[in-house]
């Protein structure tokens, strides 16, 4: 079918379908990004897509009896449907529907203005109006056919107000001065134009009087003058002589106006406008500004937290390097310290052992324990201080992050805030790092006392002067005791070096280092997620704004079925 109005309608459908598909992807992306998308919106969108895909151009013919509506329809279509009733005495009290090439639903409604002349009564008149309302309420295009001799009568006032004010059909209507060849010569272009101007002004004037047509509506009014059956030769004849028919009928003027009406006021854009009122209103009008505001507020917070996280991560790595160096230093200390003790022990005899024992070992090994405690504290104090500084900084970052998430949740942007509170409980309370570092003894007091029992008992007797003579057995016992003490010192050295060599076990002396490291990792993951989310949301916002602009472009009509 070579009909420009149908082509415009199909183009409108295609444009709108593409936009609705784009909107569907937009909603899916938003959902994947965590935006709260009402499931009913997707259902409405699917329904709209299906509706547009199956929608045909709906055209309603309105006018009085015997005004040539069906002839005009045939001329506009460029073909006569088999069931079209076309005669000089056209008149029907029933609605006639034509399905044209599965692209157009054409509805020829009962005449409205012959009711009073026919004296059909108020009941039947209201029935005609009900039938007309049913079929024109969803029409994309209304062809309002008038008698060219007397286009609009005072008696039409009620029907005109019902059609164009109550039903709001004016934006979708093309007014047609029918059978114009009865008032002007279609072959005389000048005469045709002159009479058309007079009749057009008459129509505008009557509409101003009867329905209070305003200046804006007047500027948008479509009025054409047609001779659907010039010289009474019959529609079938003229449709087989299209070139001459177009020239005499001015049917192209009707095509031009109906095409423009579809472009501006009907077609699939009407459905798109309804989608705009629901989905666009909810997502683009309500959620986009909120998300945009949240993104603008979130970005500087993320930058600050990212900068602080980078600084804290650097500090953490420095502390970990300090811990590694401390392990090396303490390993060297333990190695040298116990080696020196063993060398001193090897050089003692019964007379010099007492001094060595009191100076280096002490009761229950207290001197060794104290020496090691002091060395560990000296070496690890700086690390402890650095950890406290880092802990406070990380704790501040966590509080700032949680505060930002709470702010977003308060503003209603739950999809940015809902995956992510990092509670400060993951960082242990401030403590004396060094005071809890040694929950072990480097060798065991009981073990030491037992190992030295025989030797110390013997030495004690010797020092008291009870027996200054050492026989061979006594000397052997003393050497055995020294050997046992040496084994205990070697065992203690081995235990300490083993502990220092086990990184995981050594890290247990710094429980806050472990928790701080875990919190930094958790915060980094959260910030990475939020950074990616922010970038994705910003892209989503721009896409939404572009879609909204496209909807504004195709949905600029007042379509009120």
Coordinates of C-alpha atoms in Angstrom, one line a residue:
X1 CA 0.0 0.0 0.0
X2 CA 1.5 3.3 -1.1
X3 CA 0.1 5.5 1.7
X4 CA 2.4 8.1 3.3
X5 CA 0.4 8.1 6.5
X6 CA 0.8 4.4 7.0
X7 CA 4.5 4.7 6.3
X8 CA 4.8 7.4 8.9
X9 CA 2.9 5.3 11.4
X10 CA 5.1 2.2 10.8
X11 CA 8.2 4.5 11.1
X12 CA 6.8 5.8 14.4
X13 CA 6.3 2.2 15.6
X14 CA 9.9 1.2 14.6
X15 CA 11.4 4.2 16.3
X16 CA 9.4 3.7 19.5
X17 CA 10.1 0.0 19.6
X18 CA 13.8 0.6 19.4
X19 CA 13.6 3.2 22.2
X20 CA 11.5 0.8 24.4
X21 CA 14.1 -2.0 23.8
X22 CA 16.8 0.5 24.8
X23 CA 14.8 1.3 27.9
X24 CA 14.5 -2.4 28.7
X25 CA 18.2 -2.8 28.5
X26 CA 18.6 0.3 30.7
X27 CA 16.3 -1.2 33.3
X28 CA 18.2 -4.5 33.2
X29 CA 21.6 -2.6 33.6
X30 CA 20.1 -0.6 36.5
X31 CA 18.9 -3.8 38.2
X32 CA 22.3 -5.4 37.8
X33 CA 23.9 -2.3 39.3
X34 CA 21.7 -2.7 42.3
X35 CA 19.1 -0.1 41.6
X36 CA 15.7 -1.0 43.0
X37 CA 13.6 -1.6 39.9
X38 CA 10.0 -2.3 40.5
X39 CA 9.2 -5.6 38.8
X40 CA 5.9 -4.2 37.6
X41 CA 7.8 -1.7 35.5
X42 CA 9.4 -4.5 33.5
X43 CA 5.9 -6.0 33.0
X44 CA 4.5 -2.7 31.8
X45 CA 7.4 -2.3 29.4
X46 CA 7.0 -5.8 28.0
X47 CA 3.3 -5.1 27.6
X48 CA 4.0 -1.8 25.8
X49 CA 6.5 -3.5 23.5
X50 CA 4.0 -6.3 22.6
X51 CA 1.2 -3.7 22.2
X52 CA 3.2 -1.6 19.8
X53 CA 4.4 -4.6 17.8
X54 CA 0.8 -5.6 17.1
X55 CA -0.8 -2.2 16.9
X56 CA -2.3 -1.2 13.6
X57 CA -3.1 2.4 12.5
X58 CA -6.6 3.1 13.7
X59 CA -8.6 5.6 11.7
X60 CA -12.1 6.8 12.7
X61 CA -14.5 8.4 10.2
X62 CA -16.9 10.9 11.8
X63 CA -19.6 13.0 10.2
X64 CA -23.2 13.3 9.2
X65 CA -25.2 10.8 7.1
X66 CA -24.5 10.8 3.4
X67 CA -21.5 13.1 3.6
X68 CA -19.3 10.7 1.5
X69 CA -17.2 9.3 4.4
X70 CA -16.6 6.0 2.8
X71 CA -15.7 7.5 -0.6
X72 CA -13.2 9.7 1.1
X73 CA -11.8 6.6 2.9
X74 CA -11.4 4.7 -0.4
X75 CA -9.7 7.7 -2.0
X76 CA -7.4 8.1 1.0
X77 CA -6.5 4.4 0.9
X78 CA -6.2 4.3 -2.8
X79 CA -8.3 1.2 -3.0
X80 CA -11.9 0.0 -2.5
X81 CA -12.4 -2.8 0.0
X82 CA -14.8 -5.5 -1.1
X83 CA -17.2 -4.7 1.8
X84 CA -17.2 -1.0 1.4
X85 CA -20.7 0.4 0.8
X86 CA -20.2 3.3 -1.6
X87 CA -23.1 5.0 -3.2
X88 CA -24.5 8.5 -3.7
X89 CA -27.0 7.7 -0.9
X90 CA -24.4 6.5 1.6
X91 CA -26.1 6.0 4.9
X92 CA -25.7 3.5 7.7
X93 CA -26.8 3.2 11.3
X94 CA -24.1 0.7 12.1
X95 CA -20.4 0.7 12.7
X96 CA -18.4 -0.7 9.7
X97 CA -14.9 -1.9 10.3
X98 CA -12.3 -2.4 7.6
X99 CA -9.0 -4.2 8.1
X100 CA -6.8 -2.9 5.4
X101 CA -3.8 -5.1 4.5
X102 CA -3.4 -5.9 8.2
X103 CA -2.0 -2.4 8.7
X104 CA -5.0 -0.2 9.1
X105 CA -8.2 -0.6 11.2
X106 CA -10.6 1.8 9.5
X107 CA -13.9 2.5 11.4
X108 CA -16.8 4.2 9.7
X109 CA -19.0 5.3 12.5
X110 CA -22.7 6.2 12.3
X111 CA -23.5 9.7 11.3
X112 CA -23.8 12.1 14.2
X113 CA -25.7 15.0 12.9
X114 CA -28.5 13.5 11.0
X115 CA -30.1 12.3 14.2
X116 CA -32.2 15.3 14.8
X117 CA -33.2 15.6 11.1
X118 CA -34.3 11.9 11.1
X119 CA -36.1 12.4 14.5
X120 CA -34.7 9.1 15.8
X121 CA -35.2 10.1 19.3
X122 CA -32.9 10.8 22.3
X123 CA -32.5 7.1 23.2
X124 CA -31.1 6.1 19.8
X125 CA -29.1 9.3 19.5
X126 CA -27.3 8.4 22.8
X127 CA -26.8 4.9 21.5
X128 CA -25.1 6.2 18.3
X129 CA -22.8 8.4 20.5
X130 CA -21.9 5.4 22.7
X131 CA -21.0 3.4 19.6
X132 CA -18.9 6.3 18.3
X133 CA -17.2 6.8 21.6
X134 CA -16.2 3.1 21.7
X135 CA -14.5 3.1 18.4
X136 CA -12.9 6.5 18.3
X137 CA -11.5 6.5 21.9
X138 CA -8.4 4.6 20.7
X139 CA -8.1 6.0 17.2
X140 CA -4.8 7.5 16.2
X141 CA -6.5 9.6 13.5
X142 CA -9.9 11.1 13.2
X143 CA -11.3 12.2 9.8
X144 CA -14.1 14.6 10.5
X145 CA -16.2 14.9 7.4
X146 CA -18.4 18.0 6.8
X147 CA -20.9 19.2 4.2
X148 CA -19.2 21.8 2.1
X149 CA -22.3 23.9 1.6
X150 CA -23.0 24.4 5.3
X151 CA -20.1 22.8 7.2
X152 CA -20.9 23.4 10.8
X153 CA -24.4 24.2 12.1
X154 CA -25.6 25.6 15.4
X155 CA -27.3 22.3 16.0
X156 CA -23.9 20.6 16.0
X157 CA -22.8 22.5 19.2
X158 CA -23.4 19.7 21.7
X159 CA -21.8 17.0 19.5
X160 CA -18.8 19.2 18.8
X161 CA -18.1 19.9 22.4
X162 CA -18.6 16.2 23.2
X163 CA -16.1 15.2 20.5
X164 CA -13.5 17.9 20.9
X165 CA -13.7 18.9 24.6
X166 CA -15.0 15.8 26.4
X167 CA -13.2 13.3 24.3
X168 CA -10.3 15.6 23.4
X169 CA -10.1 14.6 19.8
X170 CA -9.1 17.9 18.3
X171 CA -5.3 17.2 18.2
X172 CA -5.9 14.0 16.2
X173 CA -8.5 15.3 13.8
X174 CA -8.4 16.4 10.2
X175 CA -11.5 18.4 9.2
X176 CA -12.6 17.5 5.6
X177 CA -14.9 19.7 3.5
X178 CA -16.5 16.9 1.5
X179 CA -18.0 16.9 -2.0
X180 CA -16.2 20.2 -2.6
X181 CA -16.8 19.9 -6.3
X182 CA -20.4 20.9 -5.5
X183 CA -19.3 24.4 -4.4
X184 CA -16.1 24.9 -6.5
X185 CA -14.7 23.7 -9.8
X186 CA -11.9 21.2 -9.0
X187 CA -10.4 21.9 -12.4
X188 CA -10.1 25.6 -11.7
X189 CA -7.3 25.9 -9.1
X190 CA -7.9 29.6 -8.5
X191 CA -11.6 29.1 -7.9
X192 CA -10.9 26.1 -5.8
X193 CA -8.5 28.0 -3.5
X194 CA -10.7 31.1 -3.2
X195 CA -13.8 29.1 -2.2
X196 CA -11.6 26.9 0.1
X197 CA -10.4 30.0 2.0
X198 CA -14.0 31.2 2.5
X199 CA -15.1 27.8 3.8
X200 CA -12.0 27.3 5.9
X201 CA -12.6 30.7 7.6
X202 CA -16.2 29.8 8.1
X203 CA -15.2 26.5 9.9
X204 CA -12.7 28.3 12.1
X205 CA -15.2 31.0 13.0
X206 CA -17.9 28.4 13.9
X207 CA -15.5 26.4 16.0
X208 CA -14.5 29.6 17.9
X209 CA -18.2 30.3 18.5
X210 CA -19.3 26.8 19.4
X211 CA -16.3 25.2 21.2
X212 CA -14.3 28.3 22.1
X213 CA -11.4 27.4 19.8
X214 CA -8.3 29.3 21.0
X215 CA -5.4 30.8 19.0
X216 CA -3.1 27.9 19.7
X217 CA -5.6 25.3 18.6
X218 CA -6.4 27.4 15.5
X219 CA -2.8 27.4 14.5
X220 CA -2.7 23.6 14.8
X221 CA -6.0 23.0 13.0
X222 CA -6.0 20.8 9.9
X223 CA -8.7 21.6 7.3
X224 CA -8.8 20.2 3.7
X225 CA -11.3 20.4 0.9
X226 CA -11.9 17.2 -1.1
X227 CA -13.7 16.0 -4.1
X228 CA -13.7 12.2 -3.4
X229 CA -15.8 11.6 -6.5
X230 CA -15.3 14.4 -9.0
X231 CA -18.2 14.9 -11.5
X232 CA -19.9 11.8 -10.0
X233 CA -17.9 9.3 -12.2
X234 CA -17.6 6.9 -9.3
X235 CA -14.8 5.9 -7.0
X236 CA -13.9 2.8 -8.9
X237 CA -13.4 4.8 -12.1
X238 CA -11.2 7.4 -10.4
X239 CA -9.0 4.8 -8.6
X240 CA -8.1 3.4 -12.0
X241 CA -7.2 6.9 -13.2
X242 CA -5.0 8.0 -10.2
X243 CA -3.0 10.8 -11.8
X244 CA -6.1 12.7 -12.9
X245 CA -7.9 11.8 -9.7
X246 CA -5.1 13.2 -7.5
X247 CA -5.3 16.5 -9.4
X248 CA -9.1 16.9 -9.2
X249 CA -9.7 15.4 -5.8
X250 CA -6.9 17.0 -3.8
X251 CA -6.5 13.7 -2.0
X252 CA -2.8 14.4 -1.7
X253 CA -3.6 17.3 0.6
X254 CA -5.4 14.9 2.9
X255 CA -2.5 12.5 2.8
X256 CA -0.1 15.3 3.7
X257 CA -2.2 16.4 6.7
X258 CA -2.9 12.9 8.0
X259 CA 0.8 12.1 7.8
X260 CA 1.6 15.2 9.7
X261 CA -1.0 14.4 12.4
X262 CA 0.5 10.9 12.8
X263 CA 3.9 12.4 13.1
X264 CA 2.9 14.9 15.7
X265 CA -0.1 13.5 17.5
X266 CA -0.6 9.8 17.2
X267 CA 0.9 6.5 16.3
X268 CA 3.1 4.5 18.5
X269 CA 4.3 7.7 20.2
X270 CA 1.0 7.7 22.1
X271 CA 1.9 4.4 23.7
X272 CA 5.4 5.7 24.3
X273 CA 3.9 8.7 26.0
X274 CA 2.0 6.4 28.4
X275 CA 5.2 4.5 29.1
X276 CA 6.8 7.8 29.8
X277 CA 4.2 8.6 32.4
X278 CA 4.9 5.4 34.2
X279 CA 8.4 3.9 33.8
X280 CA 10.1 7.1 32.8
X281 CA 8.4 9.0 35.6
X282 CA 9.4 6.5 38.2
X283 CA 13.0 5.7 37.0
X284 CA 14.2 8.8 35.1
X285 CA 12.2 11.5 36.9
X286 CA 12.4 10.2 40.5
X287 CA 15.4 8.0 40.7
X288 CA 17.9 9.6 38.3
X289 CA 18.1 13.0 40.0
X290 CA 18.5 11.2 43.4
X291 CA 21.2 8.9 42.0
X292 CA 22.9 11.8 40.3
X293 CA 23.0 13.8 43.5
X294 CA 24.3 10.8 45.4
X295 CA 27.0 10.2 42.8
X296 CA 28.2 13.8 43.0
X297 CA 28.3 13.5 46.8
X298 CA 29.9 10.0 46.7
X299 CA 32.8 10.8 44.3
X300 CA 34.7 13.2 46.6
X301 CA 34.2 10.9 49.5
X302 CA 35.6 8.0 47.5
X303 CA 38.6 10.0 46.4
X304 CA 39.4 11.0 49.9
X305 CA 39.0 7.4 51.2
X306 CA 41.0 6.0 48.2
X307 CA 43.9 8.5 49.0
X308 CA 43.8 7.6 52.6
X309 CA 43.7 3.9 51.9
X310 CA 46.7 4.2 49.6
X311 CA 48.6 6.0 52.3
X312 CA 47.6 3.4 54.9
X313 CA 48.4 0.6 52.6
X314 CA 51.9 2.1 52.1
X315 CA 52.3 2.4 55.9
X316 CA 51.2 -1.2 56.4
X317 CA 53.8 -2.4 54.0
X318 CA 56.5 -0.4 55.8
X319 CA 55.4 -1.9 59.1
X320 CA 55.5 -5.4 57.6
X321 CA 59.0 -4.7 56.4
X322 CA 59.9 -3.5 59.9
X323 CA 58.5 -6.7 61.3
X324 CA 60.6 -8.8 58.9
X325 CA 63.7 -6.8 59.8
X326 CA 62.8 -7.2 63.5
X327 CA 62.7 -11.0 63.1
X328 CA 66.1 -11.0 61.5
X329 CA 67.5 -8.8 64.3
X330 CA 66.0 -10.9 67.1
X331 CA 67.2 -14.1 65.4
X332 CA 70.7 -12.7 65.4
X333 CA 70.3 -11.6 69.1
X334 CA 69.0 -15.0 70.2
X335 CA 71.8 -16.8 68.3
X336 CA 74.5 -14.6 69.8
X337 CA 73.0 -14.3 73.3
X338 CA 72.6 -18.1 73.9
X339 CA 75.9 -18.9 72.2
X340 CA 77.6 -16.5 74.5
X341 CA 75.8 -18.0 77.6
X342 CA 76.9 -21.5 76.5
X343 CA 80.5 -20.4 76.0
X344 CA 80.5 -18.8 79.5
X345 CA 79.0 -22.0 80.9
X346 CA 81.6 -24.1 79.3
X347 CA 84.3 -22.0 80.9
X348 CA 83.0 -22.4 84.5
X349 CA 84.1 -24.7 87.2
X350 CA 82.6 -25.3 90.6
X351 CA 84.3 -22.2 92.0
X352 CA 83.2 -19.8 89.2
X353 CA 79.8 -21.3 88.5
X354 CA 78.0 -19.5 91.3
X355 CA 79.0 -16.1 90.0
X356 CA 78.0 -17.1 86.4
X357 CA 74.7 -18.4 87.6
X358 CA 73.7 -15.3 89.6
X359 CA 74.9 -12.9 86.9
X360 CA 73.5 -14.5 83.8
X361 CA 70.7 -16.9 84.8
X362 CA 69.2 -16.0 88.1
X363 CA 66.6 -17.8 90.1
X364 CA 64.2 -19.7 87.8
X365 CA 66.1 -18.1 84.9
X366 CA 64.7 -14.6 85.7
X367 CA 67.8 -12.9 84.3
X368 CA 67.6 -14.6 81.0
X369 CA 63.8 -13.9 80.8
X370 CA 64.3 -10.3 81.7
X371 CA 67.1 -9.8 79.2
X372 CA 65.0 -11.3 76.4
X373 CA 62.0 -9.3 77.4
X374 CA 64.0 -6.0 77.3
X375 CA 65.5 -6.8 73.9
X376 CA 62.2 -7.7 72.4
X377 CA 60.5 -4.6 73.8
X378 CA 63.3 -2.4 72.6
X379 CA 63.1 -3.8 69.1
X380 CA 59.3 -4.0 68.9
X381 CA 58.3 -0.8 70.6
X382 CA 58.6 1.3 67.5
X383 CA 56.5 -1.2 65.5
X384 CA 53.9 -1.1 68.2
X385 CA 53.8 2.7 68.1
X386 CA 53.5 2.6 64.3
X387 CA 50.6 0.1 64.5
X388 CA 48.7 2.4 66.9
X389 CA 49.0 5.3 64.5
X390 CA 47.9 3.1 61.6
X391 CA 45.1 1.7 63.6
X392 CA 43.7 5.1 64.4
X393 CA 43.9 6.1 60.7
X394 CA 42.2 3.0 59.5
X395 CA 39.6 3.3 62.2
X396 CA 38.9 6.8 60.9
X397 CA 38.6 5.6 57.3
X398 CA 36.1 2.9 58.4
X399 CA 34.0 5.5 60.3
X400 CA 34.1 7.8 57.3
X401 CA 33.1 5.0 54.9
X402 CA 30.2 3.9 57.2
X403 CA 29.1 7.4 57.6
X404 CA 28.9 7.8 53.8
X405 CA 26.9 4.6 53.4
X406 CA 24.5 5.7 56.1
X407 CA 24.1 9.1 54.3
X408 CA 23.3 7.4 51.1
X409 CA 20.8 5.1 52.8
X410 CA 19.2 8.0 54.5
X411 CA 18.9 9.8 51.1
X412 CA 17.1 6.6 49.7
X413 CA 20.0 5.5 47.5
X414 CA 20.0 2.0 48.9
X415 CA 21.6 0.4 45.9
X416 CA 24.8 2.4 46.6
X417 CA 24.8 1.7 50.3
X418 CA 23.4 -1.7 50.8
X419 CA 26.5 -4.0 50.3
X420 CA 28.7 -2.4 52.5
X421 CA 29.0 -1.4 56.1
X422 CA 32.4 -2.1 57.6
X423 CA 32.1 -2.1 61.3
X424 CA 34.9 -0.9 63.5
X425 CA 34.7 -4.1 65.6
X426 CA 37.1 -5.7 63.1
X427 CA 39.8 -3.5 64.6
X428 CA 40.7 -4.4 68.2
X429 CA 40.6 -1.9 70.9
X430 CA 43.8 0.0 71.7
X431 CA 46.2 -2.0 73.8
X432 CA 49.8 -2.3 75.0
X433 CA 51.2 -4.3 72.1
X434 CA 54.4 -5.0 73.9
X435 CA 52.9 -6.0 77.2
X436 CA 51.2 -9.1 75.7
X437 CA 53.9 -10.1 73.3
X438 CA 55.4 -12.8 75.6
X439 CA 53.0 -15.3 76.9
X440 CA 55.7 -17.9 76.9
X441 CA 59.0 -18.5 78.8
X442 CA 62.0 -19.0 76.5
X443 CA 62.8 -22.4 78.2
X444 CA 60.5 -23.1 81.1
X445 CA 61.4 -22.4 84.8
X446 CA 60.5 -25.8 86.0
X447 CA 62.6 -27.5 83.3
X448 CA 65.6 -25.3 84.2
X449 CA 65.3 -26.0 87.9
X450 CA 65.1 -29.7 87.4
X451 CA 68.0 -29.6 85.0
X452 CA 70.2 -27.8 87.5
X453 CA 69.0 -29.6 90.6
X454 CA 71.9 -31.8 91.2
X455 CA 74.6 -29.3 90.3
X456 CA 73.1 -26.5 92.3
X457 CA 72.6 -28.7 95.3
X458 CA 76.2 -29.8 95.1
X459 CA 77.5 -26.2 94.6
X460 CA 75.4 -25.1 97.5
X461 CA 77.1 -27.7 99.7
X462 CA 80.5 -26.7 98.4
X463 CA 79.9 -23.0 99.0
X464 CA 79.0 -23.7 102.6
X465 CA 82.4 -25.3 103.1
X466 CA 81.0 -28.7 104.1
X467 CA 83.1 -30.5 101.7
X468 CA 86.1 -28.8 99.9
X469 CA 87.5 -32.0 98.5
X470 CA 86.0 -33.1 95.2
X471 CA 86.4 -36.7 94.4
X472 CA 86.0 -38.0 90.9
X473 CA 82.3 -38.8 91.3
X474 CA 81.5 -35.3 92.4
X475 CA 83.3 -33.8 89.5
X476 CA 81.4 -36.2 87.1
X477 CA 78.1 -35.1 88.7
X478 CA 79.0 -31.4 88.2
X479 CA 79.9 -32.0 84.5
X480 CA 76.6 -33.8 84.0
X481 CA 74.7 -30.9 85.5
X482 CA 76.5 -28.4 83.3
X483 CA 75.8 -30.6 80.3
X484 CA 72.1 -30.7 81.2
X485 CA 72.0 -26.9 81.6
X486 CA 73.7 -26.5 78.2
X487 CA 71.1 -28.8 76.7
X488 CA 68.4 -26.6 78.2
X489 CA 70.0 -23.4 76.9
X490 CA 70.3 -25.0 73.4
X491 CA 66.7 -26.1 73.6
X492 CA 65.5 -22.6 74.6
X493 CA 67.5 -21.0 71.8
X494 CA 66.1 -23.5 69.4
X495 CA 62.5 -22.8 70.6
X496 CA 63.0 -19.0 70.3
X497 CA 64.5 -19.3 66.8
X498 CA 61.8 -21.6 65.7
X499 CA 59.2 -19.1 66.9
X500 CA 61.0 -16.3 65.1
X501 CA 61.3 -18.4 61.9
X502 CA 57.5 -19.1 61.9
X503 CA 56.1 -15.9 60.4
X504 CA 52.5 -16.8 61.2
X505 CA 53.3 -17.7 64.7
X506 CA 55.4 -14.5 65.2
X507 CA 52.6 -12.4 63.8
X508 CA 50.4 -13.6 66.7
X509 CA 52.5 -11.3 68.9
X510 CA 50.8 -8.5 66.9
X511 CA 47.1 -9.4 66.8
X512 CA 46.2 -5.9 65.8
X513 CA 48.5 -6.1 62.8
X514 CA 46.4 -9.1 61.6
X515 CA 43.1 -7.3 62.2
X516 CA 44.3 -4.0 60.6
X517 CA 45.5 -5.9 57.6
X518 CA 42.1 -7.6 57.3
X519 CA 40.3 -4.3 57.7
X520 CA 42.4 -2.6 55.1
X521 CA 41.7 -5.5 52.7
X522 CA 38.0 -5.3 53.4
X523 CA 37.9 -1.5 53.0
X524 CA 39.9 -1.8 49.7
X525 CA 37.4 -4.3 48.3
X526 CA 34.5 -2.2 49.4
X527 CA 36.0 0.9 47.8
X528 CA 36.9 -0.9 44.6
X529 CA 33.3 -2.1 44.4
X530 CA 32.0 1.4 45.1
X531 CA 34.4 3.0 42.6
X532 CA 33.3 0.6 39.9
X533 CA 29.7 1.1 40.9
X534 CA 30.1 4.9 40.8
X535 CA 31.6 4.7 37.3
X536 CA 28.9 2.3 36.1
X537 CA 26.2 4.4 37.7
X538 CA 27.5 7.6 36.1
X539 CA 27.4 5.8 32.7
X540 CA 23.9 4.6 33.6
X541 CA 22.8 8.1 34.5
X542 CA 24.0 9.5 31.2
X543 CA 22.2 6.7 29.3
X544 CA 19.0 7.5 31.2
X545 CA 19.2 11.2 30.4
X546 CA 19.7 10.3 26.7
X547 CA 16.7 8.0 26.8
X548 CA 14.6 10.6 28.5
X549 CA 15.6 13.1 25.8
X550 CA 14.6 10.7 23.1
X551 CA 11.2 10.1 24.8
X552 CA 10.7 13.8 25.0
X553 CA 11.3 14.0 21.3
X554 CA 8.7 11.3 20.3
X555 CA 6.3 11.8 23.2
X556 CA 5.5 15.5 23.0
X557 CA 1.8 15.1 22.4
X558 CA -1.3 15.4 24.5
X559 CA -2.7 11.9 23.9
X560 CA -5.7 11.3 26.1
X561 CA -7.8 8.3 24.9

